[in-house]
Amino acid sequence: MTSDAPLAAASLEACVSVQAADFDPGAETLALSAGRRDVGAVATFVGLVRADKGAAEASEISVMTLEHYPGMTERSLQAIVREAWERWSLQGVRVIHRFGPLVPGERIVFVGVASAHRGDAFAACEFIMDYLKTRAPFWKREDTPEGGRWVDARETDDAAAARWGSPKVQG
């Protein structure tokens, strides 16, 4: 079940942003369906910085710093979006990922997907987020009162991405 309309390179560039600035999830969500009569569903995900590192670790995060590889990161995200477009029937996609220092409660990522039907919108949104977590070149450093540390990839993220099958995504 793939989209009927091809996704042009210019469209890919327009739907992916890597930026230091915050974003407005409401405005981004509205933009996915504005003026469209073919959109029946918009699924979104907004990721936030958590202060809590998990039950096993007592210290709270004071700052999370995200770094990326400019150019390569955007191309990786565009490849992920292209694959979602090929797998599901979509009318629009928007991915925004922030970089730089962020404090707990701040927004990190927005994934929005528009489709005629909710199933495609939900699946594509989840797919993009799962692949983003495992295949986009971002590096995360967490600072606590005890000091800072670079965050390793999590097995749970790899398992979430693996359920979608073999990736076609190339950076």
XYZ file of N, CA, C and O in Angstrom:
684
model
N 0.828 -1.173 0.000
C 0.000 0.000 0.000
C 0.879 1.245 0.000
O 1.213 1.794 1.022
N 1.286 1.675 -1.160
C 2.177 2.832 -1.233
C 1.441 4.042 -1.768
O 0.369 3.935 -2.338
N 2.036 5.182 -1.590
C 1.445 6.423 -2.071
C 1.411 6.432 -3.586
O 2.327 5.945 -4.239
N 0.336 6.993 -4.146
C 0.214 7.085 -5.595
C 1.135 8.165 -6.145
O 1.689 8.026 -7.215
N 1.287 9.247 -5.429
C 2.098 10.363 -5.904
C 3.563 10.163 -5.535
O 3.872 9.799 -4.410
N 4.468 10.382 -6.502
C 5.893 10.277 -6.174
C 6.315 11.417 -5.254
O 5.736 12.495 -5.278
N 7.309 11.156 -4.456
C 7.824 12.164 -3.543
C 9.062 12.788 -4.163
O 10.093 12.135 -4.300
N 8.961 14.033 -4.564
C 10.064 14.733 -5.210
C 11.134 15.101 -4.194
O 10.854 15.269 -3.007
N 12.359 15.251 -4.678
C 13.476 15.626 -3.803
C 13.196 16.946 -3.091
O 13.512 17.105 -1.911
N 12.592 17.896 -3.796
C 12.268 19.186 -3.170
C 11.276 19.005 -2.033
O 11.366 19.672 -1.002
N 10.332 18.079 -2.206
C 9.362 17.799 -1.145
C 10.052 17.197 0.070
O 9.698 17.502 1.203
N 11.029 16.323 -0.174
C 11.774 15.715 0.932
C 12.496 16.778 1.743
O 12.484 16.748 2.965
N 13.138 17.708 1.062
C 13.858 18.769 1.761
C 12.912 19.629 2.579
O 13.229 20.024 3.692
N 11.725 19.884 2.049
C 10.763 20.738 2.738
C 10.163 20.058 3.964
O 9.754 20.735 4.906
N 10.120 18.738 3.976
C 9.447 18.072 5.093
C 10.398 17.695 6.226
O 9.955 17.172 7.241
N 11.691 17.950 6.098
C 12.671 17.607 7.136
C 13.426 18.859 7.565
O 13.946 19.595 6.727
N 13.463 19.107 8.886
C 14.245 20.224 9.439
C 15.063 19.737 10.618
O 14.546 19.033 11.480
N 16.327 20.119 10.640
C 17.195 19.895 11.793
C 17.590 21.292 12.242
O 18.204 22.041 11.479
N 17.211 21.648 13.465
C 17.328 23.045 13.886
C 17.550 23.165 15.381
O 17.179 22.285 16.142
N 18.132 24.286 15.788
C 18.305 24.576 17.209
C 17.022 25.159 17.799
O 16.705 24.932 18.971
N 16.271 25.880 16.988
C 15.076 26.587 17.463
C 13.939 25.634 17.813
O 13.807 24.559 17.218
N 13.122 26.051 18.768
C 11.933 25.297 19.145
C 10.928 25.338 17.985
O 11.105 26.085 17.022
N 9.893 24.543 18.082
C 8.855 24.484 17.062
C 7.489 24.469 17.741
O 7.379 24.198 18.929
N 6.463 24.749 16.967
C 5.088 24.773 17.460
C 4.364 23.537 16.933
O 3.991 23.492 15.752
N 4.164 22.519 17.785
C 3.518 21.279 17.311
C 2.126 21.518 16.726
O 1.740 20.871 15.754
N 1.375 22.443 17.296
C 0.037 22.737 16.791
C 0.074 23.285 15.376
O -0.687 22.855 14.505
N 0.958 24.233 15.149
C 1.084 24.830 13.813
C 1.558 23.794 12.802
O 1.075 23.751 11.663
N 2.501 22.958 13.203
C 3.015 21.915 12.303
C 1.917 20.910 11.958
O 1.796 20.474 10.809
N 1.107 20.554 12.938
C 0.013 19.611 12.720
C -1.021 20.203 11.768
O -1.461 19.538 10.819
N -1.400 21.449 12.010
C -2.377 22.112 11.131
C -1.864 22.215 9.695
O -2.628 22.041 8.740
N -0.580 22.490 9.537
C -0.004 22.643 8.196
C -0.104 21.356 7.375
O -0.187 21.404 6.145
N -0.118 20.212 8.028
C -0.199 18.937 7.312
C -1.548 18.734 6.619
O -1.639 17.964 5.661
N -2.581 19.403 7.094
C -3.901 19.198 6.493
C -4.529 20.484 5.948
O -5.616 20.431 5.372
N -3.865 21.600 6.091
C -4.429 22.890 5.653
C -4.766 22.870 4.165
O -3.914 22.547 3.331
N -6.031 23.161 3.865
C -6.470 23.225 2.482
C -6.581 21.890 1.782
O -6.773 21.830 0.570
N -6.432 20.809 2.519
C -6.456 19.466 1.927
C -7.794 18.803 2.215
O -8.224 18.751 3.352
N -8.419 18.257 1.194
C -9.672 17.523 1.385
C -9.441 16.022 1.286
O -10.362 15.240 1.499
N -8.209 15.617 0.955
C -7.884 14.193 0.837
C -7.306 13.621 2.130
O -7.094 12.425 2.236
N -7.054 14.456 3.116
C -6.481 14.011 4.392
C -7.615 13.648 5.347
O -8.470 14.469 5.652
N -7.598 12.401 5.812
C -8.599 11.941 6.775
C -8.013 11.688 8.142
O -8.746 11.462 9.107
N -6.678 11.712 8.239
C -6.025 11.444 9.523
C -4.660 12.125 9.561
O -3.950 12.153 8.564
N -4.330 12.647 10.724
C -2.989 13.176 10.976
C -2.534 12.567 12.294
O -3.182 12.736 13.325
N -1.431 11.826 12.249
C -0.842 11.245 13.457
C 0.440 11.997 13.757
O 1.215 12.306 12.844
N 0.646 12.329 15.035
C 1.856 13.068 15.416
C 2.524 12.441 16.627
O 1.890 11.740 17.418
N 3.800 12.737 16.745
C 4.587 12.373 17.918
C 5.443 13.578 18.267
O 6.071 14.173 17.378
N 5.464 13.934 19.539
C 6.346 14.992 20.033
C 7.178 14.392 21.157
O 6.631 13.910 22.153
N 8.497 14.400 20.992
C 9.407 13.908 22.021
C 9.916 15.057 22.867
O 10.222 16.131 22.344
N 10.004 14.818 24.174
C 10.444 15.832 25.138
C 11.668 15.350 25.903
O 11.858 14.148 26.091
N 12.461 16.276 26.398
C 13.588 15.937 27.274
C 13.014 15.565 28.635
O 12.219 16.304 29.206
N 13.400 14.405 29.130
C 13.006 13.944 30.467
C 14.129 14.242 31.454
O 15.290 14.073 31.129
N 13.769 14.600 32.659
C 14.769 14.786 33.710
C 15.178 13.443 34.285
O 16.324 13.240 34.677
N 14.259 12.511 34.293
C 14.436 11.192 34.894
C 15.196 10.285 33.935
O 14.786 10.096 32.799
N 16.301 9.710 34.384
C 17.099 8.810 33.553
C 16.660 7.365 33.709
O 17.193 6.489 33.057
N 15.732 7.084 34.588
C 15.299 5.707 34.822
C 15.456 5.356 36.280
O 16.210 5.984 37.019
N 14.756 4.342 36.698
C 14.733 3.948 38.107
C 16.103 3.547 38.646
O 16.393 3.744 39.819
N 16.949 2.993 37.797
C 18.256 2.509 38.261
C 19.247 3.637 38.528
O 20.236 3.445 39.222
N 18.988 4.808 37.982
C 19.916 5.919 38.135
C 19.236 7.054 38.893
O 18.185 7.520 38.500
N 19.855 7.495 39.964
C 19.222 8.448 40.870
C 19.265 9.896 40.392
O 18.345 10.651 40.640
N 20.330 10.314 39.722
C 20.484 11.722 39.352
C 19.560 12.130 38.225
O 19.321 11.374 37.290
N 19.079 13.358 38.325
C 18.254 13.902 37.256
C 19.137 14.607 36.235
O 20.166 15.182 36.570
N 18.681 14.584 34.999
C 19.375 15.285 33.922
C 19.098 16.771 34.054
O 17.950 17.185 34.194
N 20.160 17.571 34.011
C 19.971 19.020 34.045
C 19.983 19.596 32.633
O 19.257 20.543 32.349
N 20.793 19.016 31.750
C 20.874 19.442 30.349
C 21.162 18.231 29.483
O 21.980 17.386 29.846
N 20.475 18.160 28.349
C 20.797 17.165 27.335
C 21.282 17.947 26.112
O 20.623 18.888 25.677
N 22.437 17.567 25.607
C 22.975 18.229 24.430
C 22.956 17.250 23.275
O 23.487 16.147 23.380
N 22.313 17.652 22.194
C 22.232 16.832 20.987
C 23.145 17.418 19.928
O 23.100 18.619 19.651
N 23.986 16.566 19.353
C 24.853 16.968 18.257
C 24.476 16.149 17.034
O 23.913 15.060 17.156
N 24.785 16.685 15.867
C 24.482 15.976 14.631
C 25.554 16.277 13.595
O 26.412 17.133 13.802
N 25.489 15.540 12.509
C 26.415 15.718 11.405
C 25.645 16.470 10.307
O 24.858 15.867 9.584
N 25.840 17.814 10.206
C 25.068 18.595 9.234
C 25.189 18.035 7.811
O 26.259 17.627 7.381
N 24.086 18.017 7.123
C 24.040 17.464 5.765
C 23.729 15.984 5.792
O 22.752 15.536 5.213
N 24.540 15.220 6.480
C 24.309 13.779 6.573
C 23.028 13.487 7.362
O 22.260 12.603 6.996
N 22.808 14.228 8.419
C 21.619 14.008 9.241
C 20.358 14.267 8.425
O 19.429 13.453 8.430
N 20.318 15.372 7.712
C 19.149 15.691 6.893
C 18.918 14.619 5.825
O 17.780 14.191 5.608
N 19.997 14.180 5.169
C 19.857 13.140 4.144
C 19.341 11.834 4.752
O 18.525 11.145 4.137
N 19.802 11.489 5.950
C 19.320 10.273 6.610
C 17.835 10.374 6.928
O 17.071 9.431 6.709
N 17.415 11.518 7.439
C 15.997 11.711 7.747
C 15.154 11.703 6.471
O 14.058 11.132 6.446
N 15.657 12.294 5.409
C 14.932 12.280 4.140
C 14.785 10.860 3.606
O 13.730 10.495 3.070
N 15.812 10.033 3.766
C 15.743 8.634 3.320
C 14.694 7.863 4.131
O 13.967 7.024 3.586
N 14.607 8.146 5.414
C 13.599 7.503 6.266
C 12.200 7.920 5.808
O 11.298 7.075 5.671
N 12.003 9.199 5.554
C 10.714 9.694 5.083
C 10.376 9.064 3.724
O 9.242 8.640 3.489
N 11.359 8.989 2.824
C 11.136 8.379 1.514
C 10.657 6.942 1.678
O 9.721 6.505 1.001
N 11.281 6.199 2.586
C 10.861 4.806 2.780
C 9.442 4.730 3.342
O 8.650 3.879 2.928
N 9.091 5.603 4.263
C 7.714 5.619 4.785
C 6.746 5.912 3.651
O 5.676 5.285 3.552
N 7.105 6.848 2.789
C 6.254 7.229 1.663
C 6.038 6.033 0.728
O 4.960 5.865 0.153
N 7.077 5.200 0.585
C 6.972 4.014 -0.270
C 6.146 2.902 0.373
O 5.512 2.117 -0.323
N 6.138 2.828 1.700
C 5.442 1.743 2.398
C 3.954 2.003 2.623
O 3.174 1.061 2.681
N 3.579 3.267 2.812
C 2.195 3.601 3.156
C 1.647 4.665 2.217
O 2.399 5.391 1.581
N 0.339 4.767 2.189
C -0.337 5.779 1.380
C -0.412 7.067 2.196
O -1.226 7.181 3.117
N 0.439 8.024 1.859
C 0.571 9.249 2.645
C 0.285 10.485 1.808
O 0.555 10.512 0.612
N -0.239 11.511 2.460
C -0.467 12.795 1.816
C 0.542 13.852 2.280
O 0.693 14.871 1.633
N 1.205 13.620 3.388
C 2.184 14.584 3.869
C 2.952 14.053 5.058
O 2.451 13.209 5.808
N 4.182 14.532 5.202
C 5.045 14.152 6.327
C 5.835 15.385 6.747
O 6.274 16.175 5.904
N 6.034 15.525 8.050
C 6.882 16.598 8.584
C 7.704 16.026 9.720
O 7.154 15.428 10.657
N 9.025 16.188 9.654
C 9.942 15.756 10.704
C 10.809 16.949 11.097
O 11.431 17.577 10.228
N 10.826 17.252 12.385
C 11.695 18.308 12.918
C 12.482 17.686 14.068
O 11.898 17.062 14.958
N 13.787 17.851 14.042
C 14.624 17.368 15.150
C 15.531 18.510 15.570
O 16.179 19.142 14.741
N 15.557 18.764 16.855
C 16.389 19.844 17.381
C 17.781 19.337 17.739
O 17.995 18.150 17.961
N 18.714 20.277 17.826
C 20.057 19.992 18.317
C 20.471 21.112 19.247
O 19.802 22.134 19.349
N 21.585 20.892 19.948
C 22.076 21.878 20.906
C 21.655 21.515 22.315
O 21.097 20.449 22.555
N 21.928 22.402 23.268
C 21.570 22.122 24.668
C 20.065 22.298 24.901
O 19.486 23.296 24.468
N 19.457 21.320 25.546
C 18.029 21.335 25.862
C 17.848 20.940 27.325
O 18.572 20.084 27.827
N 16.881 21.553 27.968
C 16.618 21.237 29.379
C 15.341 20.408 29.487
O 14.519 20.396 28.564
N 15.162 19.702 30.607
C 13.958 18.889 30.778
C 12.686 19.697 30.519
O 12.551 20.842 30.932
N 11.782 19.054 29.788
C 10.518 19.681 29.417
C 10.528 20.289 28.020
O 9.473 20.529 27.443
N 11.718 20.528 27.459
C 11.777 21.106 26.113
C 11.505 20.037 25.060
O 11.792 18.861 25.251
N 10.969 20.496 23.924
C 10.689 19.597 22.808
C 11.982 19.269 22.067
O 12.816 20.148 21.843
N 12.105 17.979 21.685
C 13.267 17.515 20.920
C 12.880 17.231 19.473
O 13.589 17.594 18.548
N 11.767 16.509 19.296
C 11.436 15.990 17.973
C 9.934 16.068 17.712
O 9.132 15.914 18.639
N 9.605 16.323 16.455
C 8.222 16.282 15.978
C 8.185 15.387 14.755
O 8.997 15.546 13.834
N 7.264 14.435 14.749
C 6.978 13.636 13.561
C 5.482 13.747 13.325
O 4.687 13.438 14.215
N 5.111 14.219 12.155
C 3.703 14.326 11.784
C 3.474 13.671 10.441
O 4.278 13.837 9.518
N 2.396 12.899 10.337
C 2.094 12.174 9.105
C 0.619 12.356 8.775
O -0.243 12.134 9.629
N 0.330 12.757 7.534
C -1.036 12.900 7.053
C -1.332 11.796 6.046
O -0.492 11.463 5.204
N -2.532 11.248 6.150
C -2.961 10.181 5.254
C -4.473 10.228 5.122
O -5.153 10.903 5.901
N -4.983 9.490 4.170
C -6.433 9.395 4.032
C -7.028 8.575 5.176
O -8.176 8.786 5.558
N -6.232 7.660 5.721
C -6.738 6.732 6.739
C -5.803 6.661 7.941
O -4.591 6.745 7.801
N -6.373 6.461 9.117
C -5.604 6.476 10.361
C -4.545 5.387 10.435
O -3.473 5.601 10.981
N -4.830 4.200 9.910
C -3.868 3.100 9.993
C -2.539 3.448 9.356
O -1.479 3.203 9.932
N -2.587 4.019 8.149
C -1.355 4.415 7.472
C -0.655 5.540 8.224
O 0.575 5.549 8.348
N -1.434 6.495 8.740
C -0.840 7.621 9.468
C -0.137 7.145 10.738
O 1.011 7.517 11.004
N -0.817 6.300 11.520
C -0.206 5.783 12.751
C 1.044 4.960 12.453
O 2.089 5.143 13.077
N 0.939 4.026 11.506
C 2.064 3.140 11.201
C 3.269 3.932 10.689
O 4.404 3.706 11.133
N 3.036 4.842 9.764
C 4.149 5.617 9.206
C 4.801 6.496 10.264
O 6.029 6.625 10.306
N 3.998 7.093 11.145
C 4.542 7.936 12.212
C 5.440 7.111 13.139
O 6.553 7.517 13.471
N 4.961 5.946 13.511
C 5.743 5.083 14.398
C 7.004 4.574 13.705
O 8.084 4.533 14.293
N 6.895 4.193 12.453
C 8.042 3.738 11.667
C 9.115 4.828 11.597
O 10.300 4.574 11.838
N 8.697 6.040 11.255
C 9.664 7.143 11.135
C 10.375 7.361 12.468
O 11.597 7.505 12.512
N 9.632 7.353 13.556
C 10.260 7.575 14.860
C 11.207 6.430 15.217
O 12.322 6.660 15.701
N 10.791 5.183 14.976
C 11.658 4.032 15.269
C 12.946 4.089 14.457
O 14.040 3.844 14.991
N 12.857 4.431 13.177
C 14.047 4.500 12.336
C 14.902 5.719 12.685
O 16.122 5.648 12.658
N 14.249 6.822 13.010
C 14.982 8.020 13.409
C 15.875 7.710 14.624
O 17.039 8.099 14.657
N 15.320 7.003 15.603
C 16.071 6.694 16.832
C 17.290 5.814 16.569
O 18.260 5.858 17.326
N 17.268 5.009 15.509
C 18.350 4.054 15.290
C 19.224 4.361 14.083
O 20.329 3.840 13.988
N 18.761 5.191 13.165
C 19.495 5.363 11.917
C 19.902 6.794 11.583
O 20.634 7.008 10.624
N 19.417 7.757 12.320
C 19.813 9.148 12.059
C 21.037 9.489 12.915
O 21.080 9.140 14.096
N 22.030 10.141 12.324
C 23.267 10.441 13.062
C 23.128 11.616 14.034
O 23.454 12.759 13.704
N 22.612 11.300 15.207
C 22.550 12.234 16.332
C 23.331 11.622 17.486
O 23.331 10.407 17.666
N 23.978 12.483 18.271
C 24.682 12.037 19.470
C 24.127 12.817 20.644
O 23.923 14.027 20.563
N 23.889 12.096 21.738
C 23.212 12.676 22.897
C 24.127 12.618 24.123
O 24.653 11.571 24.467
N 24.296 13.769 24.759
C 25.067 13.853 26.001
C 24.124 14.319 27.105
O 23.406 15.306 26.957
N 24.141 13.599 28.225
C 23.330 13.967 29.384
C 24.234 14.488 30.484
O 25.231 13.854 30.832
N 23.879 15.660 31.012
C 24.620 16.249 32.118
C 23.771 16.175 33.379
O 22.580 16.507 33.359
N 24.397 15.702 34.455
C 23.751 15.598 35.762
C 24.666 16.293 36.771
O 25.785 16.681 36.434
N 24.234 16.428 38.020
C 25.126 17.016 39.033
C 26.450 16.249 39.195
O 27.446 16.825 39.591
N 26.457 14.962 38.836
C 27.687 14.156 38.943
C 28.610 14.314 37.740
O 29.724 13.812 37.751
N 28.144 14.964 36.693
C 28.947 15.112 35.486
C 28.166 14.720 34.248
O 26.965 14.468 34.308
N 28.870 14.658 33.114
C 28.208 14.346 31.855
C 28.656 13.009 31.305
O 29.713 12.495 31.658
N 27.784 12.458 30.427
C 28.138 11.211 29.754
C 27.398 11.144 28.430
O 26.282 11.652 28.291
N 28.053 10.531 27.428
C 27.421 10.297 26.138
C 26.509 9.087 26.277
O 26.865 8.104 26.919
N 25.352 9.161 25.681
C 24.348 8.111 25.802
C 24.545 7.078 24.700
O 24.643 7.428 23.519
N 24.596 5.803 25.091
C 24.708 4.701 24.137
C 23.343 4.374 23.547
O 22.307 4.658 24.148
N 23.361 3.749 22.387
C 22.116 3.271 21.774
C 21.483 2.231 22.690
O 22.178 1.503 23.407
N 20.146 2.178 22.670
C 19.429 1.230 23.526
C 18.939 0.042 22.705
O 18.479 0.205 21.567
N 19.037 -1.141 23.289
C 18.565 -2.348 22.610
C 17.080 -2.265 22.300
O 16.621 -2.799 21.289
N 16.320 -1.602 23.158
C 14.877 -1.493 22.920
C 14.588 -0.675 21.655
O 13.623 -0.962 20.948
N 15.421 0.322 21.365
C 15.246 1.097 20.136
C 15.553 0.238 18.907
O 14.848 0.295 17.902
N 16.614 -0.563 18.990
C 16.954 -1.464 17.885
C 15.843 -2.478 17.645
O 15.491 -2.771 16.507
N 15.277 -3.015 18.717
C 14.190 -3.989 18.598
C 12.953 -3.356 17.967
O 12.277 -3.971 17.135
N 12.656 -2.112 18.335
C 11.499 -1.417 17.761
C 11.684 -1.225 16.260
O 10.749 -1.429 15.479
N 12.881 -0.855 15.837
C 13.141 -0.657 14.402
C 13.146 -1.986 13.655
O 12.677 -2.061 12.513
N 13.638 -3.040 14.288
C 13.745 -4.346 13.634
C 12.381 -4.927 13.259
O 12.276 -5.674 12.292
N 11.354 -4.573 13.980
C 10.039 -5.152 13.682
C 9.486 -4.715 12.333
O 8.547 -5.309 11.812
N 10.069 -3.665 11.749
C 9.612 -3.191 10.442
C 10.261 -3.945 9.291
O 9.988 -3.651 8.131
N 11.165 -4.877 9.594
C 11.832 -5.650 8.546
C 13.124 -5.004 8.115
O 13.598 -4.050 8.711
N 13.692 -5.552 7.077
C 14.986 -5.075 6.577
C 14.876 -3.655 6.077
O 13.989 -3.340 5.287
N 15.777 -2.811 6.528
C 15.716 -1.413 6.096
C 16.189 -1.250 4.667
O 17.124 -1.897 4.230
N 15.517 -0.360 3.953
C 15.976 0.075 2.634
C 16.713 1.390 2.793
O 17.305 1.886 1.872
N 16.623 1.963 4.007
C 17.110 3.306 4.264
C 18.630 3.359 4.113
O 19.345 2.581 4.711
N 19.059 4.292 3.313
C 20.486 4.572 3.118
C 20.713 6.025 3.441
O 19.941 6.859 3.025
N 21.769 6.357 4.199
C 22.008 7.745 4.582
C 22.546 8.603 3.527
O 22.917 8.402 2.489
